[in-house]
Coordinates of C-alpha atoms in Angstrom, one line a residue:
M175 CA 0.0 0.0 0.0
N176 CA 1.4 3.3 -1.1
H177 CA 1.4 6.3 1.3
R178 CA 1.5 9.8 -0.2
V179 CA 3.8 12.1 1.6
S180 CA 2.7 15.7 2.1
P181 CA 5.0 18.2 0.3
K182 CA 5.6 19.8 3.7
A183 CA 6.4 16.6 5.5
G184 CA 10.0 16.3 6.4
V185 CA 10.8 19.8 5.3
R186 CA 12.9 21.5 7.9
R187 CA 12.0 25.1 8.8
T188 CA 14.7 27.8 8.4
H189 CA 16.3 29.4 11.4
A190 CA 14.2 32.6 10.7
E191 CA 11.0 30.6 10.6
R192 CA 11.8 28.8 13.9
S193 CA 12.8 32.1 15.5
A194 CA 9.5 33.8 14.3
A195 CA 7.5 30.8 15.7
T196 CA 9.2 31.0 19.0
R197 CA 8.6 34.8 19.3
Q198 CA 4.9 34.3 18.5
H199 CA 4.8 31.5 21.2
L200 CA 6.3 33.8 23.7
I201 CA 4.0 36.7 22.9
A202 CA 0.9 34.5 23.1
T203 CA 2.2 33.1 26.5
A204 CA 2.8 36.6 27.8
I205 CA -0.7 37.7 26.8
D206 CA -2.1 34.6 28.6
V207 CA 0.0 35.3 31.8
I208 CA -1.2 39.0 31.9
Q209 CA -4.8 37.9 31.3
R210 CA -4.8 35.2 34.0
R211 CA -2.7 37.1 36.5
S212 CA -1.4 40.6 36.1
L213 CA 1.1 42.7 34.2
E214 CA 3.3 42.9 37.4
E215 CA 3.6 39.1 37.5
M216 CA 4.6 39.0 33.8
S217 CA 8.4 39.0 34.3
I218 CA 11.0 37.5 32.0
H219 CA 11.4 34.7 34.5
E220 CA 7.7 34.0 34.8
L221 CA 7.4 34.1 31.0
A222 CA 10.2 31.6 30.6
K223 CA 8.7 29.3 33.2
S224 CA 5.2 29.4 31.6
A225 CA 6.6 28.9 28.1
G226 CA 8.8 26.0 29.1
M227 CA 12.0 27.8 28.3
T228 CA 15.0 29.3 30.1
S229 CA 15.2 33.0 30.9
G230 CA 18.3 33.2 28.7
A231 CA 16.4 31.8 25.8
V232 CA 13.6 34.4 26.3
Q233 CA 16.1 37.2 26.5
H234 CA 17.6 36.0 23.2
H235 CA 14.4 37.1 21.6
F236 CA 13.3 39.9 23.9
E237 CA 16.2 41.6 25.8
S238 CA 13.9 43.3 28.3
K239 CA 10.4 43.4 29.6
A240 CA 9.8 46.7 27.8
V241 CA 10.7 45.3 24.4
L242 CA 8.5 42.3 25.1
M243 CA 5.6 44.6 26.1
M244 CA 6.0 46.6 22.9
N245 CA 5.8 43.4 20.8
V246 CA 2.8 42.1 22.9
L247 CA 1.0 45.4 22.4
S248 CA 1.7 45.3 18.6
E249 CA 0.2 41.8 18.4
L250 CA -2.9 42.8 20.4
I251 CA -3.5 45.9 18.2
E252 CA -2.9 44.0 15.0
S253 CA -5.2 41.2 15.9
T254 CA -7.8 43.8 16.7
V255 CA -7.8 45.7 13.4
R256 CA -6.8 43.1 10.8
S257 CA -10.1 41.4 10.7
G258 CA -12.3 42.4 7.8
E259 CA -15.3 41.3 9.7
L260 CA -15.5 44.7 11.4
W261 CA -16.8 46.5 8.3
P262 CA -20.3 45.9 6.9
S263 CA -21.0 46.4 3.2
P264 CA -22.0 50.0 2.4
A265 CA -24.7 48.6 0.1
L266 CA -26.7 47.5 3.2
P267 CA -29.4 49.7 4.6
A268 CA -28.1 52.2 7.2
R269 CA -29.7 50.6 10.2
E270 CA -28.6 47.1 9.3
R271 CA -25.1 48.4 8.7
A272 CA -24.9 50.2 12.0
A273 CA -26.2 47.2 14.0
K274 CA -23.8 44.9 12.3
F275 CA -20.8 47.2 12.9
V276 CA -21.6 47.9 16.5
Q277 CA -22.1 44.2 17.3
A278 CA -19.0 43.2 15.3
V279 CA -16.7 45.7 16.9
W280 CA -18.0 44.9 20.3
S281 CA -17.6 41.2 20.1
L282 CA -14.3 41.2 18.1
V283 CA -12.5 44.0 19.9
Y284 CA -13.9 45.5 23.1
A285 CA -15.5 42.4 24.7
Q286 CA -12.3 40.4 24.1
P287 CA -10.0 39.7 27.1
R288 CA -7.1 41.0 25.0
F289 CA -8.7 44.5 25.3
I290 CA -8.2 44.4 29.0
V291 CA -4.7 43.1 28.5
A292 CA -3.8 46.0 26.3
W293 CA -5.1 48.5 28.9
N294 CA -3.1 46.7 31.6
I295 CA 0.0 47.4 29.4
Y296 CA -1.0 51.0 28.8
L297 CA -1.5 51.7 32.5
G298 CA 1.5 49.7 33.7
C299 CA 4.0 51.3 31.4
R300 CA 3.3 55.0 32.1
N301 CA 6.9 55.5 33.4
Q302 CA 8.6 53.8 30.4
P303 CA 9.1 56.4 27.6
E304 CA 10.3 53.7 25.2
V305 CA 7.0 51.8 25.5
L306 CA 4.9 55.0 25.6
G307 CA 6.4 56.1 22.3
H308 CA 5.6 52.8 20.8
I309 CA 2.0 53.0 22.1
A310 CA 1.6 56.5 20.5
E311 CA 2.7 55.2 17.1
L312 CA 0.4 52.3 17.3
R313 CA -2.5 54.4 18.3
Q314 CA -2.0 56.7 15.3
S315 CA -1.8 53.7 13.0
V316 CA -4.9 52.1 14.4
Q317 CA -6.8 55.5 14.4
A318 CA -6.0 55.9 10.7
R319 CA -7.2 52.4 9.8
M320 CA -10.4 52.7 11.9
H321 CA -11.1 56.1 10.3
E322 CA -10.7 54.7 6.8
G323 CA -12.8 51.6 7.5
F324 CA -15.6 53.4 9.3
F325 CA -16.1 56.0 6.6
S326 CA -15.9 53.4 3.8
A327 CA -18.6 51.5 5.6
F328 CA -20.7 54.6 6.2
P329 CA -19.9 56.9 3.2
E330 CA -22.9 59.1 4.1
L331 CA -20.9 60.4 7.0
A332 CA -17.6 61.0 5.2
G333 CA -18.6 64.6 4.2
E334 CA -19.9 65.6 7.6
A335 CA -18.1 68.5 9.3
D336 CA -18.0 66.7 12.6
R337 CA -17.2 63.3 11.3
D338 CA -14.0 63.0 13.4
G339 CA -15.9 63.9 16.5
L340 CA -18.6 61.4 15.7
L341 CA -16.2 58.6 15.2
G342 CA -14.4 59.6 18.4
L343 CA -17.7 59.5 20.3
V344 CA -18.5 56.0 18.9
L345 CA -15.1 54.5 19.8
S346 CA -15.0 56.2 23.2
S347 CA -18.4 54.8 24.1
L348 CA -17.3 51.3 23.1
R349 CA -14.0 51.7 25.0
G350 CA -15.9 52.7 28.1
L351 CA -18.2 49.7 27.9
G352 CA -15.1 47.5 27.4
M353 CA -13.4 48.9 30.5
L354 CA -16.4 48.0 32.6
Q355 CA -15.3 44.4 32.3
L356 CA -12.6 45.2 34.8
F357 CA -15.4 45.3 37.4
A358 CA -17.5 42.4 36.0
P359 CA -15.1 39.8 34.6
A360 CA -17.7 37.1 34.6
Q361 CA -19.6 38.9 31.9
Q362 CA -16.8 39.1 29.4
G363 CA -18.0 38.5 25.8
A364 CA -21.7 38.3 26.9
P365 CA -23.3 41.7 27.1
D366 CA -26.0 42.1 29.8
A367 CA -29.3 43.9 29.2
A368 CA -27.8 47.3 30.0
Q369 CA -24.8 46.8 27.7
Q370 CA -27.1 45.6 24.9
A371 CA -29.3 48.7 25.4
Q372 CA -26.3 51.0 25.1
L373 CA -25.0 49.2 22.0
A374 CA -28.4 49.5 20.5
C375 CA -28.4 53.3 21.2
L376 CA -25.0 53.6 19.6
A377 CA -26.2 51.8 16.5
D378 CA -29.3 54.0 16.4
L379 CA -27.1 57.1 16.6
I380 CA -24.9 56.0 13.7
A381 CA -28.0 55.0 11.6
T382 CA -29.8 58.2 12.3
R383 CA -26.8 60.3 11.3
C384 CA -26.5 58.3 8.1
E385 CA -30.2 58.8 7.3
T386 CA -30.1 62.5 8.0
A387 CA -27.0 63.0 5.9
A388 CA -28.4 61.0 3.0
A389 CA -31.7 63.0 3.1
R390 CA -29.9 66.3 3.0
P391 CA -29.9 68.0 -0.4
P392 CA -26.5 67.9 -2.1
R393 CA -24.4 71.0 -1.6
A394 CA -24.2 73.4 -4.5
A395 CA -20.8 73.6 -6.2
P396 CA -18.9 76.8 -5.6
A397 CA -19.4 79.5 -8.3
T398 CA -15.8 79.0 -9.6
Q399 CA -16.5 75.3 -10.2
R400 CA -19.8 76.0 -11.9
S401 CA -18.2 78.4 -14.3
R402 CA -15.6 75.9 -15.2
R403 CA -18.2 73.3 -16.2
R404 CA -19.8 75.7 -18.7

């Protein structure tokens, strides 16, 4: 009886591939330790112990806790925004779009344990300029991607004068709901009636603004532009 061998079977990974896999394993382990315990308990020694490695091996990949935290934060942020599931099709009715977006961004981002892990890192690294600088860069990148995604999903709002304030209000509201999980960890990922009501209000705000903007007559072109078209 002949056995087919998978093309990948027996193929040895390169040093770079093994190193990348080890780094990902360490980052995932660090997230788990912070989530189950605390940021303070996430030392290089504790990470090595939890990952089944030596402290020297961990420091080969991350020379300090600050560098490790920067990589952990990068992974948390990337896993938050790289999912295309956040953005509903702009072809859907405004209310369906708004409801889908709010539920998706809540369940995929703010209700996730990693959201609290990220905030633990934010708050725990306030006296580390190296990490704070990295956080500032990440926040700018995430803000730009959220801005692009939101106004692509809700093009009616892209021309509103207060569009940045509206997006900021939406995200701040979701962030605040997410932070409440610090005080009710048993409810993570499963919104109670009060949370569902607030999420529904947020979706209604987005939908109402979309409908209002869509119903508004288009702005007349400036006189200079009208004269050019003649």
